N, C-alpha and C. Protein backbone atom coordinates (compact mmCIF):
# COMPACT_ATOMS: atom_id res chain seq x y z
N MET A 1 77.43 -21.91 30.23
CA MET A 1 77.69 -21.27 29.02
C MET A 1 77.80 -19.76 29.32
N SER A 2 78.88 -19.15 28.86
CA SER A 2 79.06 -17.71 29.12
C SER A 2 78.92 -16.99 27.77
N GLN A 3 78.33 -15.83 27.87
CA GLN A 3 78.18 -14.97 26.70
C GLN A 3 78.94 -13.68 26.93
N SER A 4 79.64 -13.21 25.90
CA SER A 4 80.31 -11.93 26.05
C SER A 4 79.70 -10.91 25.09
N PHE A 5 79.68 -9.68 25.53
CA PHE A 5 79.10 -8.61 24.74
C PHE A 5 80.22 -8.02 23.88
N GLN A 6 79.91 -7.87 22.61
CA GLN A 6 80.86 -7.27 21.67
C GLN A 6 80.37 -5.85 21.34
N SER A 7 81.17 -4.88 21.65
CA SER A 7 80.80 -3.45 21.35
C SER A 7 81.09 -3.18 19.91
N PRO A 8 80.27 -2.28 19.31
CA PRO A 8 80.52 -1.90 17.91
C PRO A 8 81.71 -0.95 17.82
N TYR A 9 82.22 -0.46 18.96
CA TYR A 9 83.28 0.53 18.93
C TYR A 9 84.58 -0.06 19.52
N ARG A 10 85.68 0.25 18.88
CA ARG A 10 86.97 -0.20 19.42
C ARG A 10 87.44 0.74 20.57
N THR A 11 88.28 0.28 21.36
CA THR A 11 88.78 1.06 22.53
C THR A 11 89.43 2.36 22.07
N ALA A 12 90.20 2.30 21.01
CA ALA A 12 90.83 3.53 20.52
C ALA A 12 89.79 4.56 20.03
N GLN A 13 88.70 4.13 19.49
CA GLN A 13 87.65 5.03 19.07
C GLN A 13 87.06 5.73 20.26
N VAL A 14 86.75 4.99 21.30
CA VAL A 14 86.10 5.56 22.48
C VAL A 14 87.06 6.52 23.21
N VAL A 15 88.32 6.19 23.33
CA VAL A 15 89.30 7.05 23.98
C VAL A 15 89.53 8.30 23.14
N GLY A 16 89.65 8.16 21.84
CA GLY A 16 89.82 9.33 20.96
C GLY A 16 88.61 10.24 21.01
N CYS A 17 87.41 9.69 21.07
CA CYS A 17 86.22 10.47 21.14
C CYS A 17 86.16 11.25 22.47
N ALA A 18 86.53 10.58 23.57
CA ALA A 18 86.49 11.22 24.91
C ALA A 18 87.49 12.35 24.99
N LEU A 19 88.73 12.13 24.49
CA LEU A 19 89.76 13.15 24.51
C LEU A 19 89.40 14.35 23.66
N THR A 20 88.84 14.09 22.49
CA THR A 20 88.42 15.16 21.62
C THR A 20 87.26 15.93 22.21
N TYR A 21 86.30 15.25 22.80
CA TYR A 21 85.17 15.93 23.51
C TYR A 21 85.70 16.85 24.63
N LEU A 22 86.63 16.35 25.44
CA LEU A 22 87.17 17.17 26.50
C LEU A 22 87.95 18.31 26.02
N LEU A 23 88.79 18.15 24.99
CA LEU A 23 89.61 19.22 24.42
C LEU A 23 88.69 20.33 23.86
N VAL A 24 87.67 19.95 23.09
CA VAL A 24 86.80 20.95 22.50
C VAL A 24 86.04 21.64 23.62
N ALA A 25 85.58 20.93 24.63
CA ALA A 25 84.84 21.57 25.70
C ALA A 25 85.69 22.52 26.47
N VAL A 26 86.94 22.17 26.73
CA VAL A 26 87.86 23.08 27.45
C VAL A 26 88.07 24.32 26.66
N LEU A 27 88.35 24.18 25.38
CA LEU A 27 88.63 25.39 24.53
C LEU A 27 87.36 26.27 24.37
N MET A 28 86.19 25.66 24.23
CA MET A 28 84.98 26.40 24.12
C MET A 28 84.62 27.08 25.45
N SER A 29 84.85 26.42 26.59
CA SER A 29 84.52 27.07 27.83
C SER A 29 85.51 28.18 28.19
N TRP A 30 86.68 28.15 27.60
CA TRP A 30 87.65 29.19 27.80
C TRP A 30 87.19 30.49 27.08
N LYS A 31 86.45 30.37 25.97
CA LYS A 31 86.03 31.50 25.25
C LYS A 31 84.56 31.84 25.32
N LEU A 32 83.68 30.89 25.63
CA LEU A 32 82.26 31.12 25.71
C LEU A 32 81.74 30.90 27.14
N ARG A 33 80.46 31.03 27.29
CA ARG A 33 79.86 30.82 28.61
C ARG A 33 79.86 29.30 28.94
N PRO A 34 80.51 28.97 30.08
CA PRO A 34 80.70 27.54 30.34
C PRO A 34 79.42 26.75 30.52
N LEU A 35 78.35 27.30 31.08
CA LEU A 35 77.11 26.54 31.23
C LEU A 35 76.50 26.21 29.85
N LEU A 36 76.53 27.17 28.93
CA LEU A 36 76.00 26.90 27.58
C LEU A 36 76.84 25.84 26.88
N VAL A 37 78.16 25.89 27.11
CA VAL A 37 79.01 24.86 26.48
C VAL A 37 78.68 23.49 27.01
N THR A 38 78.56 23.36 28.30
CA THR A 38 78.26 22.05 28.91
C THR A 38 76.94 21.49 28.40
N MET A 39 75.89 22.28 28.48
CA MET A 39 74.58 21.78 28.07
C MET A 39 74.50 21.51 26.58
N GLY A 40 75.04 22.47 25.77
CA GLY A 40 74.99 22.32 24.32
C GLY A 40 75.75 21.10 23.83
N MET A 41 76.97 20.89 24.36
CA MET A 41 77.73 19.74 23.91
C MET A 41 77.12 18.47 24.40
N ALA A 42 76.67 18.42 25.62
CA ALA A 42 76.02 17.16 26.13
C ALA A 42 74.80 16.76 25.34
N ILE A 43 73.90 17.78 25.14
CA ILE A 43 72.65 17.46 24.38
C ILE A 43 72.96 17.12 22.95
N GLY A 44 73.84 17.87 22.33
CA GLY A 44 74.17 17.63 20.93
C GLY A 44 74.82 16.28 20.72
N PHE A 45 75.80 15.90 21.53
CA PHE A 45 76.52 14.62 21.41
C PHE A 45 75.55 13.49 21.67
N ALA A 46 74.75 13.60 22.70
CA ALA A 46 73.82 12.52 23.07
C ALA A 46 72.77 12.34 21.95
N ALA A 47 72.31 13.41 21.34
CA ALA A 47 71.29 13.31 20.27
C ALA A 47 71.89 12.62 19.05
N VAL A 48 73.08 13.00 18.66
CA VAL A 48 73.71 12.44 17.50
C VAL A 48 74.08 10.98 17.76
N TRP A 49 74.64 10.69 18.92
CA TRP A 49 75.00 9.31 19.23
C TRP A 49 73.74 8.42 19.28
N SER A 50 72.65 8.94 19.87
CA SER A 50 71.40 8.13 19.91
C SER A 50 70.83 7.84 18.55
N ALA A 51 70.87 8.86 17.66
CA ALA A 51 70.36 8.65 16.33
C ALA A 51 71.22 7.62 15.59
N HIS A 52 72.53 7.71 15.75
CA HIS A 52 73.43 6.75 15.11
C HIS A 52 73.20 5.32 15.68
N ALA A 53 73.14 5.25 17.01
CA ALA A 53 72.98 3.93 17.61
C ALA A 53 71.60 3.33 17.34
N ALA A 54 70.57 4.15 17.19
CA ALA A 54 69.19 3.63 16.93
C ALA A 54 69.17 2.96 15.59
N GLY A 55 69.95 3.41 14.63
CA GLY A 55 69.95 2.79 13.31
C GLY A 55 70.65 1.48 13.28
N ARG A 56 71.50 1.24 14.23
CA ARG A 56 72.30 -0.02 14.25
C ARG A 56 71.86 -1.02 15.26
N ASP A 57 70.92 -0.67 16.17
CA ASP A 57 70.52 -1.53 17.21
C ASP A 57 69.17 -2.14 16.95
N GLN A 58 69.06 -3.46 17.05
CA GLN A 58 67.80 -4.16 16.89
C GLN A 58 67.12 -4.47 18.23
N THR A 59 67.80 -4.31 19.35
CA THR A 59 67.30 -4.66 20.64
C THR A 59 66.61 -3.50 21.37
N GLY A 60 66.91 -2.31 21.04
CA GLY A 60 66.40 -1.14 21.74
C GLY A 60 67.27 -0.73 22.92
N MET A 61 68.37 -1.38 23.09
CA MET A 61 69.24 -1.07 24.27
C MET A 61 69.96 0.27 24.09
N PHE A 62 69.92 0.86 22.91
CA PHE A 62 70.54 2.14 22.76
C PHE A 62 70.00 3.21 23.67
N LEU A 63 68.71 3.06 24.03
CA LEU A 63 68.07 4.01 25.00
C LEU A 63 68.73 3.89 26.36
N PHE A 64 69.06 2.72 26.79
CA PHE A 64 69.82 2.50 28.04
C PHE A 64 71.17 3.13 27.98
N GLY A 65 71.83 3.01 26.83
CA GLY A 65 73.11 3.63 26.59
C GLY A 65 73.07 5.15 26.66
N THR A 66 71.98 5.72 26.12
CA THR A 66 71.77 7.14 26.17
C THR A 66 71.57 7.63 27.60
N VAL A 67 70.78 6.89 28.37
CA VAL A 67 70.54 7.27 29.75
C VAL A 67 71.85 7.25 30.56
N LEU A 68 72.75 6.32 30.27
CA LEU A 68 74.05 6.26 30.92
C LEU A 68 74.99 7.34 30.39
N LEU A 69 74.86 7.69 29.12
CA LEU A 69 75.83 8.64 28.46
C LEU A 69 75.61 10.08 28.94
N VAL A 70 74.38 10.51 29.13
CA VAL A 70 74.12 11.91 29.45
C VAL A 70 74.83 12.35 30.72
N PRO A 71 74.69 11.63 31.87
CA PRO A 71 75.40 12.11 33.09
C PRO A 71 76.94 12.09 32.89
N VAL A 72 77.45 11.16 32.10
CA VAL A 72 78.90 11.15 31.88
C VAL A 72 79.32 12.39 31.10
N LEU A 73 78.52 12.76 30.08
CA LEU A 73 78.82 13.96 29.31
C LEU A 73 78.73 15.21 30.13
N LEU A 74 77.69 15.26 30.99
CA LEU A 74 77.53 16.48 31.83
C LEU A 74 78.72 16.55 32.85
N GLY A 75 79.16 15.43 33.35
CA GLY A 75 80.31 15.43 34.27
C GLY A 75 81.60 15.87 33.58
N ALA A 76 81.80 15.36 32.31
CA ALA A 76 82.96 15.78 31.56
C ALA A 76 82.84 17.26 31.23
N GLY A 77 81.64 17.80 30.98
CA GLY A 77 81.47 19.22 30.71
C GLY A 77 81.81 20.08 31.96
N VAL A 78 81.48 19.60 33.12
CA VAL A 78 81.82 20.32 34.35
C VAL A 78 83.31 20.37 34.52
N LEU A 79 84.00 19.23 34.34
CA LEU A 79 85.49 19.19 34.39
C LEU A 79 86.09 20.14 33.35
N ALA A 80 85.57 20.18 32.14
CA ALA A 80 86.04 21.03 31.11
C ALA A 80 85.79 22.50 31.46
N ASN A 81 84.69 22.81 32.10
CA ASN A 81 84.41 24.20 32.52
C ASN A 81 85.44 24.60 33.58
N VAL A 82 85.77 23.74 34.52
CA VAL A 82 86.73 24.10 35.54
C VAL A 82 88.09 24.38 34.86
N ALA A 83 88.51 23.55 33.88
CA ALA A 83 89.72 23.78 33.15
C ALA A 83 89.68 25.03 32.33
N GLY A 84 88.57 25.30 31.67
CA GLY A 84 88.42 26.56 30.96
C GLY A 84 88.48 27.79 31.82
N THR A 85 87.87 27.72 33.00
CA THR A 85 87.95 28.88 33.95
C THR A 85 89.35 29.03 34.46
N TRP A 86 90.05 27.89 34.69
CA TRP A 86 91.42 27.96 35.15
C TRP A 86 92.31 28.61 34.09
N LEU A 87 92.05 28.28 32.82
CA LEU A 87 92.85 28.92 31.73
C LEU A 87 92.54 30.42 31.69
N ARG A 88 91.29 30.78 31.83
CA ARG A 88 90.90 32.19 31.83
C ARG A 88 91.61 32.94 32.96
N LEU A 89 91.72 32.34 34.12
CA LEU A 89 92.37 33.04 35.24
C LEU A 89 93.86 33.04 35.06
N LEU A 90 94.40 32.02 34.45
CA LEU A 90 95.82 31.89 34.21
C LEU A 90 96.32 32.94 33.21
N TRP A 91 95.57 33.09 32.13
CA TRP A 91 95.93 34.07 31.08
C TRP A 91 94.78 35.04 30.87
N PRO A 92 94.58 35.99 31.78
CA PRO A 92 93.49 36.95 31.65
C PRO A 92 93.67 37.94 30.49
N SER A 93 94.87 38.07 29.98
CA SER A 93 95.07 39.10 28.92
C SER A 93 94.72 38.60 27.55
N LEU A 94 94.45 37.29 27.37
CA LEU A 94 94.05 36.75 26.09
C LEU A 94 92.67 37.24 25.79
N PRO A 95 92.38 37.56 24.50
CA PRO A 95 91.10 38.11 24.13
C PRO A 95 89.99 37.05 24.23
N ARG A 96 88.82 37.52 24.60
CA ARG A 96 87.64 36.63 24.68
C ARG A 96 86.62 37.17 23.73
N LEU A 97 85.61 36.35 23.41
CA LEU A 97 84.54 36.86 22.60
C LEU A 97 83.68 37.83 23.38
N PRO A 98 82.96 38.74 22.75
CA PRO A 98 82.06 39.61 23.50
C PRO A 98 81.13 38.90 24.41
N SER A 99 80.76 39.50 25.51
CA SER A 99 79.94 38.81 26.51
C SER A 99 78.61 38.32 25.99
N GLY A 100 77.99 39.01 25.06
CA GLY A 100 76.68 38.54 24.57
C GLY A 100 76.75 37.64 23.38
N TYR A 101 77.95 37.26 22.98
CA TYR A 101 78.15 36.46 21.75
C TYR A 101 77.47 35.12 21.81
N ALA A 102 77.62 34.41 22.94
CA ALA A 102 77.05 33.07 23.01
C ALA A 102 75.57 33.07 23.18
N THR A 103 75.00 34.16 23.62
CA THR A 103 73.57 34.21 23.84
C THR A 103 72.83 35.13 22.87
N ALA A 104 73.56 35.72 21.93
CA ALA A 104 72.91 36.64 21.00
C ALA A 104 71.88 35.92 20.16
N ARG A 105 70.83 36.65 19.80
CA ARG A 105 69.77 36.07 19.03
C ARG A 105 70.23 36.12 17.57
N LEU A 106 69.86 35.13 16.82
CA LEU A 106 70.17 35.05 15.40
C LEU A 106 69.17 35.91 14.64
N PRO A 107 69.64 36.54 13.57
CA PRO A 107 68.60 37.34 12.80
C PRO A 107 67.59 36.47 12.16
N ARG A 108 66.41 37.00 12.04
CA ARG A 108 65.29 36.23 11.44
C ARG A 108 65.42 36.29 9.91
N CYS A 109 65.11 35.14 9.32
CA CYS A 109 65.11 35.06 7.88
C CYS A 109 63.69 35.32 7.38
N GLY A 110 63.54 36.25 6.49
CA GLY A 110 62.23 36.61 5.98
C GLY A 110 61.89 35.66 4.80
N LEU A 111 61.23 34.55 5.12
CA LEU A 111 60.81 33.59 4.07
C LEU A 111 59.39 33.75 3.78
């Protein structure tokens, strides 16, 4: 008897998500600090995906999916950073955000 696994995601959804992730990462690393883009996008995407998957999974296997997802996201971020750096070198005259923009502290709210 053979059992097949049915994913809750269609192939087009996964491909669209991956292409969108890479496009956003390339554009953000072109304008912001690449290391912050890679880490921020990987942690943010993995956290949101895990929260969504945890609500739909009764087996607890979403944790295994998260462990597999994080290195893939970090690898995609590295590729996007290379592409963003390449764009910066190709078109150096295009304006960038100020150097401290991505790491600037947010003002404190007096509550």
